[in-house]
Amino acid sequence: MPSESERIGGENLRIDDLWFSYGGKLSIYEGLNLDVRPGEFLGVIGPSGCGKTTLLNLLAGFYEPEEGAVTLRGQPIKPEDPHLGYVFQQPTLFPWLSAIENVEFGLRMQGMGEAERRERAQHYFNLVGLMGFEDYLIVRLSGGMQQRVNLARALAMEPTLLLMDEPFGALDAITRETMNDELLRIWDTLGQTVLFITHDIDEAIYLSDRICVLSRPPGGIFRMLDSELPRPRHGPTTRTGERFWGYKKSLINDIAEVTAQRPTSEEEIALLKRRKKIEESD
Amino acid sequence: MLGNPQAAADVNKLNRKVRRFEFSWSWFSIPSLLVVWMITATQFPAYILPQVWHVAQEGYEWVVSGDIWPHLQGSFLEIIGGFGLAIVLSLICGFVAGFNKGFREYIVPLNGLFMAIPPIAWAPLMLIVFGIGYTTIILVVLISAVNPMILTIMEGVLQITSQEVRAARVLGAKRWQLFVHVYLPASLPFVTAALRIGFSQAWRALVAAEMIGAAAGVGWMVQVGGEIGNARQVLLGIVMIGGFSYLFERLLFRPIEKKYEVWRLA
Ligand SMILES: Nc1ncnc2c1ncn2[C@@H]1O[C@H](COP(=O)(O)OP(=O)(O)OP(=O)(O)O)[C@@H](O)[C@H]1O
Ligand SMILES: [Mg+2]
């Protein structure tokens, strides 16, 4: 039973009529609306290049929306916001620091005293199951362990909104399932609002309260799927249940439809043009 | 920043092991050179190519008489002055160029231009303006070292991924914190490389400049030794030039490198 004192809780995230393009050329979002409930676990899936990472970077305030607004509990979000946690798609651990020093990094930036921040970091370090590896350098940790450090580093800030960009995408299936269970256990304890990006359908269903399928750019949400899978989830039972299969079937169809949408990315357009030229010359 | 004792202990253990047990062909580098020297020297009269021990004897005499100190001191002050200035200047310019595109565009052509001109070509001009003395040599040393150093440090800043910086920002790092806790440690390998490159450039330029326009220094020793036909003095000077470099390598570059090679090369 999670103790109340450990609970961080989540906050309401709103995206209102969001427009965004890269340099006015490559339009990614044209009027995206999304309302994430406090403490909700929202899965976001979509084909590669559909703008998932872009969305998180907009949410974190790295990019400015061209129109519309992104707010957390009614306030615009800046990257330095202490309520914000972000687990990046690419590895971003600091290799010159030890594992636990990585977890302490944010607390140190806040000016927290050494003893206090070590204690807090240790707590989250243990929570992700890394006890005993405190003094390891990052290069000596396995991929799965590195992602645990990554997660602990974000959690140590006790954010109310946790953005996760395919955090387990580089892991093998078995490690990923273990990490999924650990993430759910931690989320169950801490209760943040989580936006979890993946392009693995199973992972999205297993973790989420709702699953958002993104269209190809320029677009927005293709479909929002409400999951009624009971919690707490349990690998063997949840993954083999009727409902799970039902959701999976419908998401597979959605993804197939989204993938068949007209291609708009620059490379794809270039590719099409080239193909057309070849056909014409024939 | 190897802040944790455990990892540091690991590394020390590793190093000690390597030192004690591992055979290395590098043990033969210097001795083989000495052997070749000694064998070659048997073919020449001692006043043309002296033996190793003649040069050692020469060194001993210079030390006992105290004649060597002004030269050591001269070269030392010049390298400290010239290379020191180059370090300060290249750190500032290198980091600014790394951060600021405009400054980068401005300074890179200048670096290229200066690097295309052998630094010793500046020596006559400096001699005309400043005469024989420290200023002339320090300026030649500075010009030779600072340009490749700026470029290397700039590369170091540019290779830092925006993802690492973003991660630090999300963790609440402000501007100067980003600099101290991300940019500085992340570019440390490049800063060391810059020091190495800069030093080797600086030291070469120093010796060459001393041979043209100085009244003391190891370069001067070699130059004057050649003029008066004293091969022992020439060789002593060369040995000192090599030894000086070696000391810098051991006392300055290795310690800095040790700090990051653990996470860089593990
Ligand atoms: N910095 C950028 N400048 C210009 N275009 C970009 C930039 N970053 C991404 N894009 C383009 O925007 C589109 C969406 O990219 P994004 O990284 O958000 O995709 P994604 O959904 O995260 O893909 P993946 O699942 O492969 O990570 C792509 O077509 C990409 O080429
Ligand atoms: Mg992505």
Coordinates of C-alpha atoms and ligand atoms in Angstrom, one line a residue:
Chain A
M1 CA 0.0 0.0 0.0
P2 CA 1.6 3.3 -1.0
S3 CA 1.9 5.7 1.9
E4 CA 0.2 9.1 1.4
S5 CA 3.4 11.0 2.3
E6 CA 5.2 9.6 -0.8
R7 CA 2.5 10.7 -3.1
I8 CA 3.5 13.6 -5.4
G9 CA 0.2 13.8 -7.3
G10 CA -0.5 15.2 -10.8
E11 CA -1.7 18.3 -12.4
N12 CA -4.0 19.1 -15.2
L13 CA -2.3 19.6 -18.6
R14 CA -4.1 21.4 -21.4
I15 CA -3.3 21.9 -25.0
D16 CA -5.5 24.4 -26.7
D17 CA -5.7 24.8 -30.5
L18 CA -1.9 24.2 -30.9
W19 CA -0.3 25.1 -34.2
F20 CA 3.3 24.4 -34.9
S21 CA 5.6 24.0 -37.9
Y22 CA 9.3 23.8 -38.3
G23 CA 10.4 27.1 -39.7
G24 CA 7.1 27.7 -41.4
K25 CA 7.8 25.0 -43.9
L26 CA 7.0 21.6 -42.3
S27 CA 3.7 21.9 -40.6
I28 CA 3.4 19.4 -37.8
Y29 CA 0.3 20.5 -35.8
E30 CA -2.7 22.4 -37.0
G31 CA -5.1 22.9 -34.2
L32 CA -4.3 20.2 -31.6
N33 CA -6.5 20.0 -28.5
L34 CA -5.8 17.7 -25.6
D35 CA -6.9 17.7 -22.0
V36 CA -4.9 15.4 -19.7
R37 CA -6.5 14.8 -16.3
P38 CA -4.5 15.2 -13.1
G39 CA -2.8 11.9 -12.3
E40 CA -3.7 10.4 -15.7
F41 CA -1.5 8.0 -17.5
L42 CA -1.8 9.0 -21.2
G43 CA -0.2 6.9 -23.9
V44 CA 0.6 8.5 -27.2
I45 CA 1.3 6.4 -30.2
G46 CA 1.8 7.2 -33.9
P47 CA 4.1 6.2 -36.8
S48 CA 7.7 7.4 -36.8
G49 CA 8.1 11.0 -37.8
C50 CA 4.5 11.9 -36.9
G51 CA 5.6 14.5 -34.4
K52 CA 5.6 12.8 -31.0
T53 CA 9.0 14.1 -29.9
T54 CA 8.0 17.5 -31.3
L55 CA 4.8 17.4 -29.1
L56 CA 6.8 16.8 -25.9
N57 CA 9.3 19.5 -26.8
L58 CA 6.4 21.9 -27.2
L59 CA 5.0 20.7 -23.9
A60 CA 8.3 21.2 -22.2
G61 CA 8.6 24.7 -23.6
F62 CA 11.6 24.1 -25.8
Y63 CA 9.6 25.2 -28.8
E64 CA 7.1 28.0 -28.9
P65 CA 3.7 27.2 -30.4
E66 CA 2.8 29.4 -33.4
E67 CA -0.7 29.6 -32.1
G68 CA -2.5 28.2 -29.2
A69 CA -1.3 27.4 -25.7
V70 CA 0.1 24.7 -23.5
T71 CA -0.6 25.0 -19.8
L72 CA 0.0 23.1 -16.7
R73 CA -2.5 23.9 -14.0
G74 CA -3.4 27.0 -16.1
Q75 CA 0.3 28.2 -16.3
P76 CA 2.5 28.2 -19.4
I77 CA 5.3 25.7 -19.1
K78 CA 9.0 26.6 -19.2
P79 CA 11.8 23.9 -19.4
E80 CA 13.1 25.0 -16.0
D81 CA 9.7 24.5 -14.4
P82 CA 10.3 22.4 -11.3
H83 CA 6.9 20.6 -11.9
L84 CA 8.2 19.2 -15.1
G85 CA 10.1 15.9 -15.6
Y86 CA 11.3 14.7 -18.9
V87 CA 12.8 11.4 -19.9
F88 CA 14.3 11.9 -23.3
Q89 CA 14.3 9.6 -26.3
Q90 CA 18.1 9.8 -26.7
P91 CA 20.5 9.1 -23.9
T92 CA 21.1 12.3 -22.0
L93 CA 22.8 11.1 -18.8
F94 CA 26.0 12.9 -17.9
P95 CA 28.8 10.5 -18.4
W96 CA 31.2 12.5 -16.2
L97 CA 29.0 11.9 -13.1
S98 CA 28.4 8.7 -11.3
A99 CA 24.9 7.1 -11.4
I100 CA 23.7 8.6 -8.1
E101 CA 25.3 12.0 -8.9
N102 CA 23.2 12.0 -12.1
V103 CA 20.1 11.5 -10.0
E104 CA 21.3 14.3 -7.7
F105 CA 21.9 16.7 -10.5
G106 CA 18.6 18.6 -10.5
L107 CA 18.5 18.9 -6.7
R108 CA 22.1 20.3 -6.8
M109 CA 21.0 22.9 -9.3
Q110 CA 18.2 23.9 -6.9
G111 CA 20.9 24.4 -4.3
M112 CA 19.7 21.6 -2.0
G113 CA 22.3 20.7 0.7
E114 CA 24.5 17.7 0.1
A115 CA 23.1 15.4 2.8
E116 CA 19.5 16.2 1.9
R117 CA 19.9 15.7 -1.8
R118 CA 21.8 12.5 -1.3
E119 CA 19.0 11.1 0.8
R120 CA 16.3 12.1 -1.7
A121 CA 18.3 10.8 -4.7
Q122 CA 18.9 7.5 -2.8
H123 CA 15.2 7.2 -2.3
Y124 CA 14.4 7.3 -6.0
F125 CA 17.5 5.3 -6.8
N126 CA 16.2 2.5 -4.7
L127 CA 12.7 3.0 -6.1
V128 CA 13.9 2.2 -9.6
G129 CA 15.7 -0.9 -8.2
L130 CA 19.3 0.3 -8.6
M131 CA 20.5 -0.1 -5.0
G132 CA 24.2 -1.0 -4.9
F133 CA 25.1 0.8 -8.2
E134 CA 25.3 4.3 -6.8
D135 CA 29.0 4.9 -7.6
Y136 CA 29.0 3.3 -11.0
L137 CA 29.9 5.4 -13.9
I138 CA 27.3 5.6 -16.6
V139 CA 29.4 3.9 -19.2
R140 CA 29.5 0.8 -17.0
L141 CA 25.8 0.4 -16.7
S142 CA 23.7 -1.7 -19.1
G143 CA 21.1 0.0 -21.3
G144 CA 18.2 -1.0 -19.0
M145 CA 20.1 0.3 -16.0
Q146 CA 20.8 3.6 -17.7
Q147 CA 17.1 4.1 -18.4
R148 CA 16.4 3.4 -14.7
V149 CA 18.9 6.2 -13.8
N150 CA 17.2 8.4 -16.3
L151 CA 13.8 7.7 -14.8
A152 CA 15.2 8.2 -11.2
R153 CA 16.8 11.5 -12.3
A154 CA 13.5 12.8 -13.5
L155 CA 11.6 11.5 -10.5
A156 CA 14.0 13.0 -8.0
M157 CA 12.7 16.4 -8.9
E158 CA 9.2 15.2 -7.8
P159 CA 7.5 16.5 -10.9
T160 CA 3.8 16.6 -11.2
L161 CA 4.0 16.1 -14.9
L162 CA 6.2 13.5 -16.3
L163 CA 7.0 13.4 -20.1
M164 CA 8.5 10.2 -21.3
D165 CA 9.6 9.8 -24.9
E166 CA 9.9 6.2 -25.9
P167 CA 12.0 5.6 -22.7
F168 CA 12.2 1.9 -23.2
G169 CA 12.4 1.8 -27.0
A170 CA 16.0 0.7 -27.1
L171 CA 15.4 -2.2 -24.6
D172 CA 14.8 -5.8 -25.4
A173 CA 11.2 -7.1 -25.0
I174 CA 11.8 -8.8 -21.6
T175 CA 13.6 -5.9 -20.0
R176 CA 10.9 -3.6 -21.4
E177 CA 8.1 -5.6 -19.8
T178 CA 9.9 -5.5 -16.4
M179 CA 10.4 -1.7 -16.8
N180 CA 6.7 -1.3 -17.6
D181 CA 5.7 -3.1 -14.4
E182 CA 8.2 -1.0 -12.4
L183 CA 7.0 2.2 -14.0
L184 CA 3.4 1.3 -13.1
R185 CA 4.3 0.5 -9.5
I186 CA 6.1 3.8 -9.2
W187 CA 3.4 5.8 -10.8
D188 CA 0.9 4.0 -8.5
T189 CA 2.9 5.3 -5.6
L190 CA 3.6 8.8 -6.8
G191 CA 0.5 9.5 -8.9
Q192 CA 1.9 12.0 -11.4
T193 CA 0.3 13.0 -14.7
V194 CA 2.2 11.0 -17.2
L195 CA 2.5 11.5 -21.0
F196 CA 4.1 8.3 -22.3
I197 CA 5.2 8.2 -25.9
T198 CA 5.8 4.9 -27.6
H199 CA 5.4 3.2 -30.9
D200 CA 4.8 -0.1 -29.3
I201 CA 1.0 -0.8 -29.3
D202 CA 1.2 -3.4 -26.5
E203 CA 3.2 -1.1 -24.3
A204 CA 0.7 1.7 -24.8
I205 CA -2.3 -0.5 -23.9
Y206 CA -0.6 -2.1 -21.0
L207 CA 0.3 1.2 -19.3
S208 CA -2.3 3.7 -20.2
D209 CA -5.6 5.0 -19.0
R210 CA -6.2 6.6 -22.4
I211 CA -4.3 6.1 -25.6
C212 CA -4.0 8.9 -28.1
V213 CA -3.2 7.9 -31.7
L214 CA -1.6 10.8 -33.7
S215 CA -2.2 11.4 -37.4
R216 CA 0.5 12.1 -39.9
P217 CA 1.5 15.7 -39.9
P218 CA 0.0 18.2 -40.4
G219 CA -2.7 16.9 -38.1
G220 CA -3.5 16.2 -34.6
I221 CA -5.3 13.4 -32.8
F222 CA -6.5 10.6 -35.0
R223 CA -8.4 8.8 -32.3
M224 CA -8.6 8.8 -28.5
L225 CA -9.1 5.4 -27.0
D226 CA -10.4 5.0 -23.4
S227 CA -9.0 2.0 -21.7
E228 CA -11.1 0.1 -19.3
L229 CA -8.5 -2.4 -18.3
P230 CA -8.6 -2.8 -14.6
R231 CA -5.7 -1.7 -12.4
P232 CA -3.4 -2.9 -10.9
R233 CA -2.3 -4.4 -14.1
H234 CA -0.5 -7.7 -14.1
G235 CA 1.5 -8.9 -17.1
P236 CA 0.3 -12.4 -17.8
T237 CA -3.4 -11.7 -17.0
T238 CA -3.7 -8.2 -18.5
R239 CA -1.8 -9.0 -21.7
T240 CA -3.8 -12.1 -22.4
G241 CA -7.3 -10.8 -21.6
E242 CA -10.1 -10.3 -24.1
R243 CA -10.2 -6.5 -23.7
F244 CA -6.4 -6.2 -24.3
W245 CA -6.8 -8.0 -27.6
G246 CA -9.8 -5.9 -28.5
Y247 CA -7.9 -2.7 -28.0
K248 CA -4.9 -4.1 -29.8
K249 CA -7.0 -5.0 -32.8
S250 CA -8.5 -1.6 -33.0
L251 CA -5.2 0.2 -32.6
I252 CA -3.6 -1.9 -35.2
N253 CA -6.3 -0.8 -37.6
D254 CA -5.9 2.8 -36.6
I255 CA -2.1 2.7 -37.1
A256 CA -2.6 1.1 -40.5
E257 CA -5.0 3.8 -41.5
V258 CA -2.8 6.6 -40.2
T259 CA 0.2 5.1 -42.1
A260 CA -1.8 5.0 -45.3
Q261 CA -2.6 8.8 -45.0
R262 CA -1.0 11.0 -47.5
P263 CA 2.7 11.4 -46.8
T264 CA 3.8 14.9 -46.0
S265 CA 7.2 14.8 -44.6
E266 CA 9.8 16.4 -46.7
E267 CA 11.7 13.3 -47.5
E268 CA 8.6 11.4 -48.5
I269 CA 7.6 14.3 -50.8
A270 CA 11.1 14.3 -52.3
L271 CA 10.9 10.6 -52.8
L272 CA 7.5 10.8 -54.5
K273 CA 8.8 13.5 -56.8
R274 CA 11.8 11.4 -57.7
R275 CA 9.5 8.4 -58.4
K276 CA 7.3 10.5 -60.6
K277 CA 10.2 11.7 -62.6
I278 CA 11.4 8.2 -63.2
E279 CA 7.9 7.2 -64.3
E280 CA 7.7 10.2 -66.6
S281 CA 11.1 9.4 -68.2
D282 CA 10.0 5.8 -68.8
Chain B
M1 CA 34.7 15.5 -12.3
L2 CA 35.3 12.2 -10.7
G3 CA 33.6 13.1 -7.5
N4 CA 33.2 9.7 -6.1
P5 CA 35.8 7.8 -4.2
Q6 CA 34.8 4.3 -5.3
A7 CA 35.2 4.9 -9.0
A8 CA 38.5 6.8 -8.3
A9 CA 39.7 3.8 -6.3
D10 CA 38.7 1.5 -9.1
V11 CA 40.7 3.5 -11.6
N12 CA 43.7 3.7 -9.3
K13 CA 43.7 0.0 -8.9
L14 CA 43.4 -0.5 -12.6
N15 CA 46.3 1.9 -13.2
R16 CA 48.5 0.2 -10.6
K17 CA 47.9 -3.2 -12.1
V18 CA 48.8 -1.9 -15.5
R19 CA 51.9 -0.3 -14.2
R20 CA 53.1 -3.3 -12.3
F21 CA 52.4 -6.2 -14.7
E22 CA 51.9 -5.1 -18.2
F23 CA 54.8 -5.3 -20.5
S24 CA 55.1 -2.4 -22.8
W25 CA 57.2 -1.9 -25.9
S26 CA 57.5 1.7 -24.9
W27 CA 60.3 0.6 -22.5
F28 CA 62.5 0.2 -25.5
S29 CA 61.8 3.6 -27.2
I30 CA 64.3 5.8 -25.5
P31 CA 67.0 3.2 -24.8
S32 CA 67.0 2.1 -28.5
L33 CA 67.5 5.7 -29.5
L34 CA 70.4 6.0 -27.1
V35 CA 72.0 2.8 -28.5
V36 CA 71.7 4.1 -32.0
W37 CA 73.3 7.4 -30.9
M38 CA 76.1 5.6 -29.2
I39 CA 76.9 3.3 -32.1
T40 CA 76.7 6.2 -34.6
A41 CA 79.0 8.3 -32.4
T42 CA 81.7 5.7 -32.5
Q43 CA 82.1 6.5 -36.2
F44 CA 82.8 10.2 -35.6
P45 CA 85.3 12.2 -33.7
A46 CA 83.9 13.4 -30.4
Y47 CA 84.0 17.1 -31.4
I48 CA 81.6 16.4 -34.3
L49 CA 79.3 13.8 -32.7
P50 CA 79.9 13.5 -29.0
Q51 CA 78.9 10.4 -27.0
V52 CA 76.0 10.2 -24.7
W53 CA 78.3 10.6 -21.7
H54 CA 80.0 13.6 -23.1
V55 CA 76.8 15.4 -23.3
A56 CA 75.9 14.2 -19.8
Q57 CA 79.3 15.6 -18.7
E58 CA 78.5 18.9 -20.5
G59 CA 75.2 19.1 -18.7
Y60 CA 76.9 18.5 -15.3
E61 CA 79.3 21.3 -16.0
W62 CA 76.6 23.7 -16.9
V63 CA 74.7 22.9 -13.8
V64 CA 77.7 23.1 -11.5
S65 CA 78.8 26.4 -12.9
G66 CA 75.3 27.7 -12.7
D67 CA 75.4 28.9 -16.3
I68 CA 72.3 26.8 -17.1
W69 CA 69.9 28.7 -14.9
P70 CA 69.4 31.9 -16.9
H71 CA 68.6 29.8 -19.9
L72 CA 66.1 27.6 -18.2
Q73 CA 64.6 30.5 -16.5
G74 CA 64.3 32.5 -19.7
S75 CA 62.6 29.7 -21.6
F76 CA 60.4 28.9 -18.6
L77 CA 59.2 32.4 -18.2
E78 CA 58.5 32.8 -22.0
I79 CA 56.5 29.6 -22.2
I80 CA 54.5 30.4 -19.1
G81 CA 53.9 33.9 -20.4
G82 CA 53.1 33.0 -24.0
F83 CA 51.3 29.7 -23.4
G84 CA 49.5 31.1 -20.4
L85 CA 48.2 34.0 -22.4
A86 CA 47.2 31.6 -25.1
I87 CA 45.2 29.5 -22.6
V88 CA 43.3 32.4 -21.3
L89 CA 42.6 33.9 -24.7
S90 CA 41.6 30.6 -26.3
L91 CA 39.3 29.6 -23.5
I92 CA 37.4 32.9 -23.8
C93 CA 37.4 33.0 -27.6
G94 CA 36.8 29.2 -28.0
F95 CA 33.8 29.2 -25.7
V96 CA 32.3 32.4 -27.1
A97 CA 32.8 31.0 -30.6
G98 CA 31.1 27.8 -29.6
F99 CA 28.1 29.6 -28.2
N100 CA 27.8 32.5 -30.7
K101 CA 27.4 31.9 -34.4
G102 CA 28.3 35.4 -35.4
F103 CA 31.5 35.4 -33.5
R104 CA 32.3 31.9 -34.8
E105 CA 31.8 33.1 -38.4
Y106 CA 34.0 36.1 -37.7
I107 CA 36.9 34.3 -36.0
V108 CA 37.3 31.1 -37.9
P109 CA 38.8 32.7 -41.1
L110 CA 41.2 34.6 -38.9
N111 CA 42.3 31.3 -37.2
G112 CA 42.8 29.7 -40.6
L113 CA 44.8 32.6 -41.9
F114 CA 47.1 32.7 -38.9
M115 CA 47.5 28.9 -39.0
A116 CA 48.6 29.1 -42.6
I117 CA 51.5 31.4 -41.7
P118 CA 54.4 29.6 -39.9
P119 CA 54.6 31.5 -36.6
I120 CA 58.3 32.0 -36.9
A121 CA 57.6 34.3 -39.8
W122 CA 56.4 36.9 -37.3
A123 CA 59.6 36.9 -35.4
P124 CA 61.5 39.4 -37.5
L125 CA 58.6 41.9 -37.3
M126 CA 58.3 41.5 -33.6
L127 CA 62.1 42.0 -33.3
I128 CA 61.8 45.3 -35.2
V129 CA 58.9 46.5 -33.1
F130 CA 59.9 45.1 -29.6
G131 CA 63.6 44.3 -29.9
I132 CA 65.3 41.3 -28.4
G133 CA 63.6 40.1 -25.2
Y134 CA 60.7 38.5 -23.6
T135 CA 57.9 40.5 -25.3
T136 CA 59.0 39.4 -28.8
I137 CA 59.2 35.7 -27.9
I138 CA 56.0 35.7 -25.9
L139 CA 54.1 37.2 -28.8
V140 CA 55.4 34.7 -31.3
V141 CA 54.5 31.9 -28.9
L142 CA 51.0 33.3 -28.3
I143 CA 50.3 33.6 -32.1
S144 CA 51.4 30.1 -32.7
A145 CA 49.4 28.5 -29.9
V146 CA 46.2 30.4 -29.7
N147 CA 44.8 29.7 -33.1
P148 CA 44.6 25.9 -33.1
M149 CA 43.5 26.1 -29.4
I150 CA 40.5 28.3 -30.2
L151 CA 39.4 26.0 -33.0
T152 CA 39.7 22.9 -30.8
I153 CA 37.9 24.4 -27.8
M154 CA 35.2 25.6 -30.2
E155 CA 34.7 22.1 -31.6
G156 CA 34.5 20.8 -28.0
V157 CA 31.6 23.2 -27.3
L158 CA 29.9 22.4 -30.6
Q159 CA 30.0 18.7 -30.1
I160 CA 27.9 18.9 -26.9
T161 CA 24.5 17.6 -27.9
S162 CA 21.6 19.9 -27.5
Q163 CA 19.9 16.9 -25.8
E164 CA 22.4 17.0 -22.9
V165 CA 21.8 20.7 -22.5
R166 CA 18.0 20.3 -22.6
A167 CA 18.1 17.5 -20.0
A168 CA 20.1 19.9 -17.7
R169 CA 17.6 22.7 -18.4
V170 CA 14.6 20.5 -17.5
L171 CA 16.5 19.6 -14.3
G172 CA 16.4 23.3 -13.5
A173 CA 19.9 24.4 -14.5
K174 CA 20.2 28.2 -15.1
R175 CA 22.6 29.8 -17.6
W176 CA 25.7 29.9 -15.6
Q177 CA 24.9 26.5 -14.0
L178 CA 24.7 25.1 -17.6
F179 CA 28.1 26.5 -18.2
V180 CA 29.8 25.1 -15.0
H181 CA 28.0 21.8 -14.8
V182 CA 27.5 20.8 -18.4
Y183 CA 29.5 22.8 -21.0
L184 CA 32.7 22.8 -18.9
P185 CA 32.9 19.1 -18.0
A186 CA 31.5 18.0 -21.4
S187 CA 34.2 19.9 -23.2
L188 CA 37.0 19.0 -20.9
P189 CA 38.4 16.3 -23.3
F190 CA 38.6 18.9 -26.0
V191 CA 40.1 21.5 -23.7
T192 CA 42.9 19.0 -22.9
A193 CA 43.4 18.3 -26.5
A194 CA 43.7 22.0 -27.1
L195 CA 46.3 22.4 -24.3
R196 CA 48.3 19.6 -25.9
I197 CA 48.2 21.0 -29.4
G198 CA 48.7 24.5 -28.2
F199 CA 51.7 23.5 -26.1
S200 CA 53.5 21.6 -28.8
Q201 CA 53.0 24.6 -31.2
A202 CA 54.1 27.1 -28.5
W203 CA 57.2 25.1 -27.6
R204 CA 58.3 24.7 -31.2
A205 CA 57.7 28.4 -31.9
L206 CA 59.6 29.3 -28.7
V207 CA 62.7 27.4 -29.5
A208 CA 62.7 28.7 -33.1
A209 CA 62.2 32.3 -31.9
E210 CA 64.9 32.0 -29.4
M211 CA 67.3 31.0 -32.1
I212 CA 66.5 34.2 -34.0
G213 CA 66.0 36.8 -31.4
A214 CA 67.0 36.1 -27.8
A215 CA 69.9 36.6 -25.5
A216 CA 69.1 33.4 -23.4
G217 CA 67.0 30.3 -23.4
V218 CA 67.4 26.7 -24.6
G219 CA 66.9 27.7 -28.2
W220 CA 69.7 30.2 -27.8
M221 CA 71.9 27.5 -26.4
V222 CA 71.4 25.3 -29.4
Q223 CA 71.9 28.3 -31.8
V224 CA 75.1 29.6 -30.2
G225 CA 76.4 26.0 -29.7
G226 CA 76.1 25.6 -33.5
E227 CA 77.8 28.9 -34.2
I228 CA 80.8 28.2 -32.1
G229 CA 80.9 24.6 -33.2
N230 CA 80.2 23.1 -29.8
A231 CA 78.3 19.9 -30.7
R232 CA 78.0 19.0 -27.0
Q233 CA 76.1 22.2 -26.2
V234 CA 73.9 21.7 -29.2
L235 CA 72.9 18.2 -28.1
L236 CA 72.5 19.3 -24.5
G237 CA 70.1 21.9 -25.7
I238 CA 68.1 19.4 -27.7
V239 CA 67.9 17.0 -24.8
M240 CA 66.7 19.9 -22.6
I241 CA 64.1 20.9 -25.2
G242 CA 62.7 17.3 -25.2
G243 CA 62.9 17.0 -21.4
F244 CA 61.0 20.3 -20.9
S245 CA 58.1 19.0 -23.1
Y246 CA 58.1 15.7 -21.2
L247 CA 57.8 17.5 -17.9
F248 CA 54.8 19.5 -19.1
E249 CA 53.2 16.4 -20.4
R250 CA 53.6 14.6 -17.1
L251 CA 52.8 17.5 -14.8
L252 CA 50.0 19.3 -16.7
F253 CA 48.3 17.2 -19.3
R254 CA 48.2 13.7 -17.8
P255 CA 46.6 14.8 -14.6
I256 CA 43.8 16.6 -16.4
E257 CA 43.3 13.8 -18.8
K258 CA 43.1 11.3 -15.9
K259 CA 40.0 13.1 -14.8
Y260 CA 37.9 12.3 -17.8
E261 CA 39.5 9.2 -19.4
V262 CA 37.5 7.0 -17.0
W263 CA 34.2 8.0 -18.5
R264 CA 35.5 8.7 -21.9
L265 CA 37.4 5.5 -22.6
A266 CA 35.8 3.0 -20.3
Ligands
LIG1 N1 14.6 20.3 -35.4 C1 13.9 20.0 -36.5 N2 13.9 20.7 -37.6 C2 13.1 20.5 -38.7 N3 12.3 19.4 -38.7 C3 12.3 18.5 -37.7 C4 13.0 18.8 -36.5 N4 12.8 17.8 -35.6 C5 11.9 17.0 -36.3 N5 11.6 17.4 -37.5 C6 10.7 16.8 -38.4 O1 9.4 16.8 -37.8 C7 8.7 15.6 -38.0 C8 8.4 15.0 -36.7 O2 9.5 14.7 -35.9 P1 9.5 14.0 -34.5 O3 10.9 13.9 -34.0 O4 8.6 14.8 -33.6 O5 8.9 12.6 -34.8 P2 8.6 11.4 -33.8 O6 7.1 11.2 -33.9 O7 9.1 11.6 -32.5 O8 9.3 10.2 -34.6 P3 10.0 8.9 -33.9 O9 8.9 8.0 -33.5 O10 10.8 8.4 -35.0 O11 10.9 9.4 -32.8 C9 9.7 14.7 -38.8 O12 9.3 14.7 -40.2 C10 11.0 15.4 -38.7 O13 11.7 15.2 -39.9
MG2 MG 10.7 10.8 -31.4

